[in-house]
Coordinates of C-alpha atoms and ligand atoms in Angstrom, one line a residue:
Chain E
M185 CA 2.8 13.7 29.9
P186 CA 5.7 12.5 28.5
E187 CA 7.8 16.0 27.4
H188 CA 8.7 13.9 23.9
A189 CA 6.3 13.0 21.4
I190 CA 8.7 10.7 19.7
L191 CA 12.1 9.1 21.6
A192 CA 14.1 6.5 19.6
E193 CA 16.8 5.3 21.3
G194 CA 20.1 2.9 19.4
I195 CA 17.4 1.2 17.3
R196 CA 18.6 -1.4 15.2
K197 CA 17.0 -3.3 12.2
N198 CA 18.3 -5.4 9.9
Y199 CA 17.3 -7.6 6.7
G200 CA 19.1 -9.8 6.1
E201 CA 22.9 -8.5 6.2
K202 CA 22.1 -5.2 5.2
R203 CA 21.5 -2.9 8.3
A204 CA 18.6 -0.5 7.5
L205 CA 18.7 1.0 10.9
D206 CA 22.2 0.7 13.0
G207 CA 21.9 2.9 16.0
F208 CA 19.4 5.4 15.6
D209 CA 18.7 8.2 18.4
L210 CA 15.9 10.4 18.1
Q211 CA 14.4 12.9 20.1
V212 CA 11.4 14.7 19.0
P213 CA 10.1 17.6 21.6
K214 CA 6.1 17.5 21.0
G215 CA 4.6 20.2 19.0
M216 CA 7.4 21.1 16.2
V217 CA 8.1 19.5 12.5
Y218 CA 10.7 17.5 12.6
G219 CA 12.8 16.9 9.5
L220 CA 14.3 13.3 9.2
L221 CA 17.1 14.4 5.9
G222 CA 18.8 11.9 4.2
P223 CA 19.3 10.2 0.5
N224 CA 18.0 7.3 -1.2
G225 CA 18.7 4.1 1.4
A226 CA 19.7 6.3 4.6
G227 CA 16.8 4.3 6.3
K228 CA 14.2 6.6 6.2
T229 CA 11.3 4.8 5.8
T230 CA 12.4 1.8 7.6
A231 CA 12.3 4.4 10.7
V232 CA 8.8 5.4 9.9
R233 CA 8.0 1.9 10.1
I234 CA 9.3 1.1 13.0
L235 CA 8.0 4.4 14.9
T236 CA 4.3 3.5 13.1
T237 CA 4.3 0.0 14.5
L238 CA 4.4 -1.8 11.4
V239 CA 7.6 -3.7 11.4
R240 CA 9.5 -4.9 14.6
L241 CA 12.6 -3.5 16.1
D242 CA 15.5 -5.9 16.2
G243 CA 17.5 -3.8 19.3
G244 CA 17.0 -0.9 20.8
R245 CA 13.8 0.9 22.3
A246 CA 11.3 3.2 20.8
E247 CA 8.3 5.3 22.5
V248 CA 6.1 7.3 20.3
A249 CA 3.6 9.3 22.6
G250 CA 5.0 7.6 25.9
L251 CA 3.9 4.6 25.3
D252 CA 6.3 2.1 23.8
V253 CA 6.1 0.9 19.8
A254 CA 6.7 -2.5 20.5
T255 CA 4.8 -3.4 23.7
Q256 CA 1.8 -0.7 23.2
A257 CA 1.3 -1.3 19.6
R258 CA -2.6 -1.4 19.9
Q259 CA -2.5 2.3 21.7
V260 CA 0.3 4.0 20.0
R261 CA -1.9 3.5 17.1
R262 CA -4.6 5.5 18.3
R263 CA -2.7 8.3 18.9
I264 CA -0.6 8.4 15.5
G265 CA -1.3 9.2 11.5
L266 CA 0.8 8.0 8.6
A267 CA 1.5 9.0 5.3
G268 CA 3.6 6.8 4.0
Q269 CA 5.8 6.8 0.8
H270 CA 3.1 6.8 -1.9
A271 CA -0.1 7.6 -1.4
A272 CA -2.2 4.6 0.1
V273 CA -5.5 5.7 -0.9
D274 CA -8.7 3.4 -2.5
E275 CA -8.4 4.3 -6.1
I276 CA -11.5 2.6 -6.8
L277 CA -13.1 4.4 -4.8
T278 CA -14.1 8.2 -4.4
G279 CA -12.0 10.6 -2.0
R280 CA -15.1 11.1 -0.1
Q281 CA -15.6 7.0 0.4
N282 CA -11.9 6.8 1.2
L283 CA -12.5 9.7 3.7
R284 CA -15.5 8.0 5.2
M285 CA -14.0 4.4 5.2
F286 CA -11.2 5.1 7.0
G287 CA -13.3 7.2 9.5
R288 CA -15.2 4.6 10.4
L289 CA -12.0 2.0 11.0
F290 CA -10.7 4.9 13.2
H291 CA -13.9 3.5 14.9
L292 CA -16.2 7.5 14.5
G293 CA -20.0 6.8 14.5
K294 CA -21.4 6.7 10.7
K295 CA -22.3 10.1 11.3
R296 CA -19.3 11.2 12.9
A297 CA -16.8 9.3 10.3
A298 CA -19.3 11.7 7.2
E299 CA -19.3 14.6 8.9
R300 CA -15.8 14.4 9.4
A301 CA -14.9 13.5 6.2
E302 CA -16.5 16.6 4.8
E303 CA -14.1 18.8 7.3
L304 CA -11.1 17.0 5.5
L305 CA -12.1 17.4 2.5
E306 CA -12.8 21.4 3.1
Q307 CA -9.7 21.5 4.6
F308 CA -7.5 20.4 2.0
D309 CA -9.9 21.8 -0.9
L310 CA -11.1 18.5 -2.2
L311 CA -15.2 19.8 -1.8
E312 CA -15.0 19.5 -6.0
A313 CA -13.6 16.2 -6.6
A314 CA -14.8 14.5 -3.7
D315 CA -17.1 12.4 -6.0
K316 CA -14.8 11.5 -8.5
G317 CA -12.8 8.4 -8.7
I318 CA -9.0 8.7 -7.4
K319 CA -7.9 7.7 -11.2
T320 CA -8.8 11.1 -11.7
Y321 CA -6.6 12.7 -9.0
S322 CA -3.4 14.8 -9.8
G323 CA -0.2 13.7 -7.7
G324 CA -1.1 17.2 -5.6
M325 CA -5.0 16.0 -5.2
R326 CA -4.1 12.3 -4.0
R327 CA -1.2 13.3 -1.6
R328 CA -3.9 15.6 -0.2
L329 CA -6.4 13.5 0.2
D330 CA -4.2 10.5 1.5
L331 CA -3.0 13.4 4.1
A332 CA -6.6 14.0 5.3
A333 CA -6.6 10.2 6.0
S334 CA -3.9 10.2 8.0
M335 CA -5.3 13.0 9.9
I336 CA -8.8 11.9 10.2
F337 CA -8.2 11.2 14.3
A338 CA -6.1 14.3 14.6
P339 CA -3.6 12.5 15.6
D340 CA -0.5 13.5 18.5
V341 CA 1.9 12.6 16.1
L342 CA 2.0 12.5 12.6
F343 CA 4.3 10.5 10.2
L344 CA 5.0 12.1 6.9
D345 CA 7.6 9.9 4.7
E346 CA 8.3 11.8 1.7
P347 CA 5.5 13.4 1.1
T348 CA 6.3 15.6 -2.2
T349 CA 8.6 13.6 -3.6
G350 CA 7.0 13.3 -7.0
L351 CA 4.7 16.6 -7.0
D352 CA 5.3 19.7 -9.1
P353 CA 6.5 22.5 -7.2
R354 CA 1.9 23.7 -7.3
G355 CA 1.4 20.2 -5.7
R356 CA 4.7 20.7 -3.6
N357 CA 3.2 24.2 -2.2
E358 CA -0.2 22.6 -1.3
V359 CA 1.2 19.6 0.6
W360 CA 3.1 22.4 2.4
D361 CA 0.6 24.4 3.5
A362 CA -1.6 21.5 5.0
V363 CA 1.2 20.5 6.8
R364 CA 1.4 23.6 8.2
S365 CA -1.8 24.7 9.0
L366 CA -1.7 21.3 11.1
V367 CA 0.7 22.4 13.2
A368 CA -0.4 25.1 13.9
R369 CA -3.1 22.9 15.7
G370 CA -0.7 21.2 17.4
T371 CA 0.2 17.9 16.2
T372 CA 3.5 16.7 16.2
V373 CA 4.9 16.1 13.1
L374 CA 8.0 13.6 11.8
L375 CA 8.6 14.1 8.3
T376 CA 11.4 12.7 6.0
T377 CA 12.5 14.4 2.8
Q378 CA 15.3 14.3 0.4
Y379 CA 15.0 17.8 -0.1
L380 CA 16.9 20.3 2.3
D381 CA 15.0 22.7 0.6
E382 CA 11.8 21.0 2.6
A383 CA 13.3 20.5 5.6
D384 CA 14.7 24.1 5.7
Q385 CA 10.9 26.1 4.8
L386 CA 8.9 23.1 7.0
A387 CA 10.9 21.5 10.2
G388 CA 11.5 23.5 12.9
R389 CA 14.3 20.9 13.8
I390 CA 16.1 18.9 11.2
A391 CA 18.0 15.4 11.7
V392 CA 20.6 14.3 8.9
I393 CA 20.3 10.2 8.7
D394 CA 23.0 8.9 7.1
R395 CA 23.7 4.6 6.8
G396 CA 20.9 3.9 9.6
R397 CA 22.3 6.6 12.4
V398 CA 22.0 10.2 12.8
I399 CA 25.0 12.2 11.7
A400 CA 23.5 15.3 12.9
D401 CA 20.7 17.3 14.3
G402 CA 19.5 20.8 15.2
P403 CA 18.0 23.9 14.2
P404 CA 18.1 24.3 10.4
E405 CA 19.8 27.6 11.2
S406 CA 22.7 25.7 13.1
L407 CA 22.7 22.9 11.0
K408 CA 23.2 25.6 8.2
R409 CA 26.1 27.0 9.9
L410 CA 27.4 23.9 10.3
I411 CA 27.9 22.5 6.5
G412 CA 28.3 26.5 5.3
G413 CA 24.2 27.7 4.8
D414 CA 24.2 29.2 1.1
R415 CA 26.6 29.2 -1.0
I416 CA 27.7 31.4 -4.1
E417 CA 29.0 30.7 -6.9
V418 CA 30.9 32.2 -10.0
V419 CA 31.8 30.6 -13.3
V420 CA 34.5 32.5 -15.5
R421 CA 34.6 33.2 -19.1
D422 CA 38.2 32.2 -19.2
P423 CA 39.6 29.5 -17.3
A424 CA 42.8 31.5 -16.9
N425 CA 40.7 33.8 -14.7
L426 CA 39.4 31.4 -12.2
S427 CA 42.2 32.0 -9.5
A428 CA 42.0 36.2 -9.6
A429 CA 38.3 35.0 -8.9
A430 CA 38.5 32.3 -6.0
A431 CA 40.4 35.1 -4.6
V432 CA 37.4 38.0 -4.6
V433 CA 35.0 35.7 -4.1
A434 CA 37.2 34.4 -0.3
R435 CA 37.3 38.1 0.3
V436 CA 33.4 36.8 1.5
A437 CA 33.1 33.5 1.5
S438 CA 33.2 31.6 5.2
A439 CA 35.5 29.0 4.0
E440 CA 38.1 28.6 1.7
P441 CA 36.3 28.6 -1.9
E442 CA 36.2 24.8 -3.5
I443 CA 37.6 25.2 -7.3
D444 CA 36.2 23.0 -10.6
E445 CA 38.7 23.7 -12.8
T446 CA 36.8 21.9 -16.0
A447 CA 33.7 23.7 -15.2
G448 CA 35.6 26.7 -14.8
R449 CA 33.8 27.3 -11.9
V450 CA 34.1 28.6 -7.8
H451 CA 31.8 28.2 -5.1
A452 CA 31.6 28.9 -0.8
P453 CA 29.7 29.7 1.3
V454 CA 28.7 32.7 2.6
A455 CA 27.2 34.0 5.5
E456 CA 25.5 37.5 4.0
R457 CA 23.7 36.1 0.9
V458 CA 22.7 39.2 -0.8
A459 CA 25.7 41.8 0.1
A460 CA 28.2 38.7 -0.4
L461 CA 27.1 39.1 -4.1
T462 CA 26.5 42.5 -4.5
E463 CA 30.2 42.8 -3.4
V464 CA 31.3 39.6 -5.7
A465 CA 30.1 41.4 -8.6
R466 CA 31.3 44.2 -8.8
T467 CA 34.8 43.7 -7.9
L468 CA 34.7 41.1 -10.4
Q469 CA 33.4 43.9 -12.9
D470 CA 36.3 46.4 -11.2
D471 CA 38.6 43.8 -12.1
G472 CA 37.4 43.2 -15.7
I473 CA 36.8 38.9 -15.2
A474 CA 34.3 38.7 -17.9
V475 CA 31.4 36.5 -15.7
E476 CA 29.7 33.5 -17.2
D477 CA 27.3 33.1 -14.5
I478 CA 27.1 34.1 -10.7
G479 CA 24.1 33.5 -8.5
L480 CA 23.3 32.0 -5.0
R481 CA 22.1 28.5 -4.3
R482 CA 21.6 26.3 -1.6
P483 CA 24.1 23.6 -0.7
T484 CA 23.0 20.3 -1.9
L485 CA 22.4 17.4 -0.2
D486 CA 24.9 15.6 -1.8
E487 CA 27.0 18.8 -0.5
V488 CA 25.3 18.4 3.1
F489 CA 26.5 15.0 3.4
L490 CA 30.0 15.3 1.7
R491 CA 30.6 18.1 4.5
L492 CA 28.8 16.0 7.3
T493 CA 30.4 12.6 5.9
G494 CA 33.2 12.7 4.2
H495 CA 31.5 10.6 1.4
R496 CA 29.0 11.2 -1.4
A497 CA 25.2 10.5 -0.7
D498 CA 25.5 6.3 -0.7
D499 CA 25.1 6.0 -5.1
D500 CA 25.0 2.1 -4.4
E501 CA 21.7 1.6 -4.4
P502 CA 19.9 -0.2 -6.8
A503 CA 18.9 2.0 -9.4
T504 CA 15.1 0.2 -9.6
K505 CA 13.8 1.5 -6.3
E506 CA 10.8 3.3 -7.2
K507 CA 11.3 7.2 -6.2
V508 CA 8.5 8.4 -8.2
Q509 CA 4.9 8.0 -6.8
A510 CA 2.0 6.2 -8.5
Chain J
M231 CA -10.9 21.1 16.7
S232 CA -13.8 19.0 16.9
V233 CA -12.7 15.2 17.1
D234 CA -14.7 12.6 19.3
A235 CA -12.1 11.7 22.3
K236 CA -9.7 9.0 21.9
I237 CA -11.1 5.7 22.6
A238 CA -10.4 3.9 26.0
D239 CA -7.3 2.0 25.7
D240 CA -8.7 -0.8 27.9
E241 CA -11.0 -1.8 26.2
G242 CA -13.4 -5.4 27.1
V243 CA -13.9 -8.2 25.2
G244 CA -17.3 -7.3 24.0
T245 CA -16.0 -3.8 23.0
R246 CA -13.3 -5.7 21.1
L247 CA -15.7 -8.1 19.5
Y248 CA -18.6 -5.8 18.7
W249 CA -15.6 -3.7 16.7
A250 CA -14.2 -6.6 15.2
V251 CA -17.3 -7.4 13.3
A252 CA -18.4 -3.5 12.7
D253 CA -14.2 -3.0 11.0
S254 CA -15.0 -6.2 9.0
W255 CA -18.6 -5.1 7.5
T256 CA -16.7 -1.8 6.8
I257 CA -14.8 -3.8 4.8
V258 CA -17.0 -5.3 3.6
L259 CA -19.0 -2.4 2.3
R260 CA -15.3 -1.8 0.2
G261 CA -15.5 -4.3 -1.3
L262 CA -19.7 -4.3 -2.7
T263 CA -18.5 -0.3 -3.2
H264 CA -15.8 -1.9 -5.8
Y265 CA -18.1 -3.7 -7.7
V266 CA -20.7 -0.9 -8.3
R267 CA -17.7 1.4 -8.9
Q268 CA -16.5 -0.8 -11.9
P269 CA -19.2 -3.0 -12.9
S270 CA -17.3 -3.6 -16.0
N271 CA -14.8 -6.0 -13.9
I272 CA -17.9 -8.0 -13.3
A273 CA -18.5 -8.1 -17.2
W274 CA -15.1 -9.6 -17.4
Q275 CA -15.7 -12.0 -14.4
L276 CA -18.8 -13.7 -16.0
G277 CA -17.7 -13.3 -19.3
F278 CA -15.0 -16.1 -19.8
P279 CA -17.4 -18.9 -18.3
I280 CA -20.8 -17.2 -20.5
V281 CA -18.5 -17.2 -23.5
S282 CA -17.6 -20.9 -22.9
V283 CA -21.7 -21.7 -22.3
L284 CA -22.7 -20.6 -25.2
L285 CA -19.2 -21.8 -27.6
F286 CA -19.6 -25.7 -26.0
G287 CA -22.9 -25.6 -25.2
Y288 CA -24.0 -24.6 -28.9
V289 CA -20.2 -24.5 -31.0
F290 CA -19.0 -28.1 -29.9
G291 CA -22.0 -28.7 -28.3
S292 CA -23.3 -31.5 -30.6
A293 CA -20.0 -33.0 -30.9
M294 CA -19.6 -33.8 -27.5
S295 CA -20.7 -36.5 -26.0
V296 CA -21.3 -37.5 -22.4
P297 CA -20.3 -40.6 -21.3
G298 CA -23.5 -42.3 -19.8
G299 CA -25.5 -40.6 -21.7
G300 CA -27.2 -37.4 -20.8
D301 CA -27.8 -34.2 -22.7
Y302 CA -24.1 -31.9 -22.7
Q303 CA -25.4 -28.8 -22.0
E304 CA -26.9 -30.2 -18.6
F305 CA -23.5 -31.6 -18.0
L306 CA -21.6 -28.2 -19.0
M307 CA -24.0 -25.7 -16.6
P308 CA -22.3 -27.0 -13.3
G309 CA -19.0 -27.3 -14.7
M310 CA -19.2 -24.1 -15.5
F311 CA -20.3 -22.5 -12.4
G312 CA -17.6 -24.6 -10.5
M313 CA -14.6 -23.1 -12.9
T314 CA -16.2 -19.7 -12.0
M315 CA -15.5 -20.2 -8.3
A316 CA -12.2 -21.8 -9.0
F317 CA -10.8 -18.7 -11.3
G318 CA -12.3 -16.7 -8.2
F319 CA -9.0 -17.4 -6.2
M320 CA -7.5 -14.3 -8.7
N321 CA -9.8 -11.9 -7.5
T322 CA -8.9 -12.1 -3.6
A323 CA -5.2 -12.7 -4.5
Y324 CA -5.5 -9.1 -6.8
I325 CA -7.2 -7.3 -4.3
V326 CA -4.9 -8.0 -1.4
V327 CA -1.8 -7.4 -4.2
Y328 CA -3.4 -4.4 -4.9
D329 CA -3.5 -3.2 -1.3
K330 CA 0.1 -4.5 -0.4
A331 CA 1.7 -2.7 -3.3
R332 CA -0.5 0.5 -2.4
G333 CA 0.3 0.9 0.6
V334 CA -3.2 0.3 1.9
T335 CA -2.5 -2.6 4.1
D336 CA 0.0 -0.7 5.8
R337 CA -2.3 2.5 6.6
F338 CA -4.6 -0.6 8.3
R339 CA -2.1 -1.6 10.0
S340 CA -1.3 1.6 11.3
M341 CA -4.6 2.3 12.6
P342 CA -6.7 1.4 15.5
M343 CA -9.4 -0.9 13.7
A344 CA -8.8 -4.9 14.5
P345 CA -6.2 -6.7 11.9
S346 CA -8.2 -9.7 11.7
A347 CA -10.9 -7.3 9.9
V348 CA -9.2 -7.1 6.5
V349 CA -9.0 -10.7 6.7
T350 CA -12.4 -11.3 7.8
G351 CA -14.1 -8.5 5.7
R352 CA -12.3 -9.7 2.9
G353 CA -13.6 -13.2 3.0
V354 CA -17.5 -12.1 3.4
G355 CA -17.1 -10.1 0.6
D356 CA -15.4 -12.5 -1.9
L357 CA -18.4 -14.8 -1.1
I358 CA -21.1 -12.6 -1.4
G359 CA -19.3 -11.4 -5.2
A360 CA -18.8 -15.4 -5.7
S361 CA -23.1 -15.1 -4.5
L362 CA -24.1 -12.6 -7.1
D363 CA -21.8 -14.3 -10.1
L364 CA -24.0 -17.6 -9.2
V365 CA -26.9 -15.9 -9.5
V366 CA -26.1 -14.3 -12.8
L367 CA -24.6 -17.2 -14.0
G368 CA -27.3 -19.4 -12.8
L369 CA -29.8 -16.8 -14.8
T370 CA -27.7 -17.4 -18.0
A371 CA -27.9 -21.2 -17.6
L372 CA -31.8 -20.7 -17.0
A373 CA -32.9 -18.5 -20.0
I374 CA -30.8 -21.6 -22.2
G375 CA -32.6 -23.9 -21.2
W376 CA -30.8 -25.6 -18.2
R377 CA -32.9 -27.1 -15.2
S378 CA -32.4 -28.3 -11.7
S379 CA -34.2 -31.3 -11.6
G380 CA -33.4 -31.7 -7.9
G381 CA -35.6 -30.7 -5.0
V382 CA -35.6 -26.9 -4.1
L383 CA -32.9 -28.2 -0.6
D384 CA -31.0 -29.9 -3.3
T385 CA -30.3 -27.4 -5.4
L386 CA -29.8 -24.8 -2.3
A387 CA -27.0 -27.5 -1.3
A388 CA -24.7 -27.6 -4.3
F389 CA -24.7 -24.1 -4.5
G390 CA -23.6 -23.8 -0.7
L391 CA -21.1 -26.8 -2.0
L392 CA -20.0 -24.2 -4.7
L393 CA -19.9 -21.6 -2.0
L394 CA -17.9 -23.3 0.1
L395 CA -15.0 -24.2 -3.0
R396 CA -14.7 -20.7 -3.4
F397 CA -14.5 -19.7 0.1
A398 CA -11.6 -22.4 0.2
L399 CA -10.0 -20.8 -2.6
I400 CA -10.2 -17.1 -0.7
W401 CA -7.1 -18.4 2.0
I402 CA -4.9 -19.3 -1.4
G403 CA -5.8 -16.1 -2.7
V404 CA -4.5 -14.0 0.1
V405 CA -1.2 -16.4 0.5
L406 CA -1.0 -15.9 -3.1
G407 CA -1.3 -12.2 -2.6
L408 CA 0.5 -12.1 -0.5
L409 CA 3.6 -14.1 -2.3
V410 CA 3.5 -11.9 -5.4
P411 CA 5.3 -8.6 -5.5
N412 CA 3.0 -6.5 -7.4
E413 CA -0.2 -6.6 -9.5
E414 CA 1.4 -7.7 -13.1
A415 CA 2.7 -10.8 -11.3
A416 CA -1.5 -11.0 -9.9
G417 CA -2.1 -11.1 -13.6
S418 CA 0.0 -14.1 -14.4
L419 CA -1.7 -16.1 -11.5
F420 CA -4.5 -16.6 -14.8
A421 CA -1.3 -19.4 -15.6
V422 CA -2.1 -21.4 -12.2
A423 CA -6.0 -20.4 -12.2
F424 CA -6.8 -21.7 -15.9
P425 CA -5.5 -25.2 -15.6
F426 CA -7.0 -25.8 -12.4
G427 CA -10.0 -24.5 -13.2
M428 CA -9.8 -26.6 -16.9
I429 CA -7.8 -29.8 -15.8
S430 CA -11.0 -31.4 -13.7
S431 CA -14.6 -32.8 -15.0
A432 CA -15.9 -29.0 -15.5
F433 CA -15.8 -29.6 -19.5
T434 CA -15.5 -33.0 -19.8
A435 CA -15.3 -36.6 -18.1
P436 CA -12.0 -37.4 -17.0
S437 CA -12.1 -40.5 -18.0
L438 CA -11.8 -39.3 -21.6
M439 CA -8.7 -37.7 -21.0
P440 CA -5.6 -39.2 -21.5
D441 CA -4.9 -41.3 -18.3
W442 CA -2.4 -39.4 -16.6
L443 CA -4.5 -35.7 -16.9
G444 CA -7.8 -38.2 -16.1
A445 CA -5.7 -38.9 -12.5
I446 CA -4.9 -35.8 -12.0
A447 CA -8.6 -34.3 -12.9
L448 CA -10.3 -36.8 -10.7
W449 CA -8.3 -35.8 -7.8
N450 CA -8.8 -32.0 -8.5
P451 CA -11.1 -30.3 -5.8
V452 CA -13.1 -28.7 -8.8
S453 CA -14.2 -31.8 -9.8
S454 CA -15.5 -33.4 -6.6
T455 CA -17.5 -30.2 -6.4
V456 CA -19.0 -29.9 -9.7
T457 CA -19.6 -34.0 -9.6
A458 CA -20.8 -33.3 -6.4
S459 CA -23.2 -30.6 -7.8
R460 CA -24.2 -32.1 -10.6
E461 CA -25.1 -35.3 -8.5
L462 CA -27.6 -32.2 -6.2
F463 CA -28.9 -31.2 -9.0
G464 CA -30.0 -33.9 -10.8
N465 CA -28.0 -33.4 -14.0
P466 CA -26.0 -35.7 -16.2
V467 CA -22.7 -37.2 -14.2
A468 CA -20.7 -39.0 -16.0
T469 CA -18.7 -40.5 -13.3
G470 CA -16.5 -43.7 -13.6
D471 CA -16.1 -46.2 -10.7
T472 CA -13.1 -44.7 -8.9
W473 CA -13.4 -44.1 -5.1
I474 CA -13.1 -40.4 -5.5
E475 CA -15.9 -40.7 -8.2
Q476 CA -18.2 -42.3 -5.8
H477 CA -17.7 -40.0 -2.9
A478 CA -17.9 -36.8 -4.6
L479 CA -20.3 -35.4 -1.4
L480 CA -17.9 -36.3 0.6
M481 CA -15.0 -34.8 -0.9
A482 CA -17.5 -31.6 -2.1
V483 CA -17.1 -31.0 2.0
V484 CA -13.4 -32.8 2.6
W485 CA -11.8 -31.0 0.1
P486 CA -12.4 -27.3 0.7
V487 CA -11.8 -28.0 4.7
V488 CA -8.3 -29.4 3.9
I489 CA -7.7 -26.6 2.2
T490 CA -8.9 -24.2 4.6
L491 CA -7.2 -26.2 7.6
I492 CA -4.0 -25.1 5.5
F493 CA -3.8 -22.2 4.0
L494 CA -5.9 -20.0 6.4
P495 CA -3.2 -20.0 9.2
L496 CA -0.4 -19.9 6.4
A497 CA -2.1 -16.7 5.1
V498 CA -2.3 -15.6 8.9
R499 CA 1.5 -15.7 8.7
R500 CA 2.5 -14.7 5.9
F501 CA 0.1 -11.6 7.1
Q502 CA 2.1 -11.6 10.0
R503 CA 5.3 -11.7 8.2
L504 CA 4.4 -8.3 6.7
S505 CA 5.5 -7.1 9.9
R506 CA 9.4 -8.6 10.0
Ligands
ATP787 N1 12.1 -5.4 3.1 C1 12.9 -4.9 2.8 N2 14.2 -5.8 2.7 C2 15.5 -5.9 2.6 N3 16.2 -4.6 2.6 C3 15.4 -3.5 3.3 C4 13.6 -3.7 3.6 N4 12.9 -2.7 3.4 C5 14.3 -1.7 3.5 N5 15.8 -2.4 3.1 C6 17.5 -1.8 3.2 O1 16.9 -1.0 4.1 C7 17.8 0.4 3.6 C8 17.0 1.6 4.2 O2 16.1 1.6 3.5 P1 14.9 2.2 3.9 O3 13.6 2.1 3.0 O4 14.6 2.6 5.3 O5 15.7 3.9 3.3 P2 14.5 5.2 3.0 O6 15.7 6.6 3.6 O7 13.6 5.5 3.1 O8 15.6 5.4 1.0 P3 14.3 5.9 0.2 O9 14.7 7.9 -0.1 O10 14.9 5.4 -1.5 O11 12.9 6.1 0.4 C9 17.9 -0.2 1.7 O12 19.2 -0.3 1.7 C10 17.5 -0.4 2.0 O13 17.1 -1.1 0.7
MG788 MG1 11.9 5.6 1.9

């Protein structure tokens, strides 16, 4: 048995002049959630589409479940599930009809397909809406149905392309729970996301992708250490106090504080989150520095990229790229 | 987890064939379920020909004449059948673009199902749908007095030719569906369908049209099918003595075959290009 669920070596994929993937490497061990984190246009979807046999690669090679995606596509398809960036279910059919149809197309017998549909409807808490048209479903329900459809076959490897983009926090939690329960049953999951938080919540390992290649990878903790973890942020009321506040922050920070003059803001990564916050709050008060706002926050994806690449997440993608799912 | 064992990877030709048929049937059932769940769609689809029948049959009917004589309503009905078949490719195009835009096609392609099933299932489903259309239209026609004076076989042959045209247009529908970017754009295909159905012998004889328009209408595949079915139904035909009109039966077979030979491979190629 292969030790990796997914193995990609130097994958290249060009769309005309555009290099969507440019030497993309990935090694995903079995049985874990692997997060692929990157901004718009980084190449996440292209990577997923190549690994799920939907598009051909121009160079390099890739194996899924020990099978070559280029030469053993049919066999690969028996072992994977895919939930693409948009909930790909038939909106005219009901939830139950969708799952039965996909079950049949996964070559389950008629009876087995019907049983499996019931199991999944129950697992994803969709029994109540099972006989309603998908048009009446909320975004979260659609996503869950989409996930259910991608899990009909208990795939060895499940690909989830931005499964929570466009969902409200509740829908997001629903999807996260579904993913967690799947992984508990031994499926390997490759999950792409634009949210650091999501990768942190779900993934045992994260790869950061930028301009078609992986620029950093490791467990979330080491990645967070690399990018400085959580940040403390202080906004002072009087800009004159900014450098004094920066000095206070510097005492607890794990790196040089960054100062934003116009916003009167100073922020820096911290290791001991709560201790740092109380320490800074107390010292500022003792020193009589009036504070507009103080708090801890996660680094944004922008900061991650700035840190890892020295450039901001590419903004030069056309604004028309659709991000909200139907 | 209680899921069936995976199917053996090296399956024989027989197993493959079995699944190709079974998968196609699943897609056919999907198409039929669409019909059942969206009855209003059938109404829309048949609304146009039925309104046309009423409008042209009753309102303009008295002002329309059939060259060579004959009852205009008798003349009109096979035209409506043909026009409905001609418009049918829009349904095919719509569902193809819908599946593509919503990612359903990608889901199918990522599954171990037979790749051909998406297209064959679509084709069979569309033909069943078109047959339903013809039944409803035929009953409407009977209700307002249209009759086929041809024999049973000739009548069936006429309907067969109509379905043959619809069959050929499936492939144009698939190609167009894969070409247009989204569902809204698919709606504008009506701008193609409308003249295709109308500039034909469906409503009136091409000999009554301006020369250039008449020539287009004569060589429109819809005209050959409509004229051939008029002949088989024993309805007024109103043909001139051009070669194409004299060989309507032949051309009602040749056109669909030619269209299929051109567009079926194109459809397959377009489909394969999805993996570029
Ligand atoms: N079919 C295509 N034709 C042309 N260019 C494409 C195509 N698919 C992707 N690209 C380009 O390749 C690059 C990578 O796209 P991809 O969709 O993989 O990014 P992504 O990381 O999934 O982005 P997003 O977060 O917006 O989904 C982008 O610049 C995109 O414009
Ligand atoms: Mg994407």
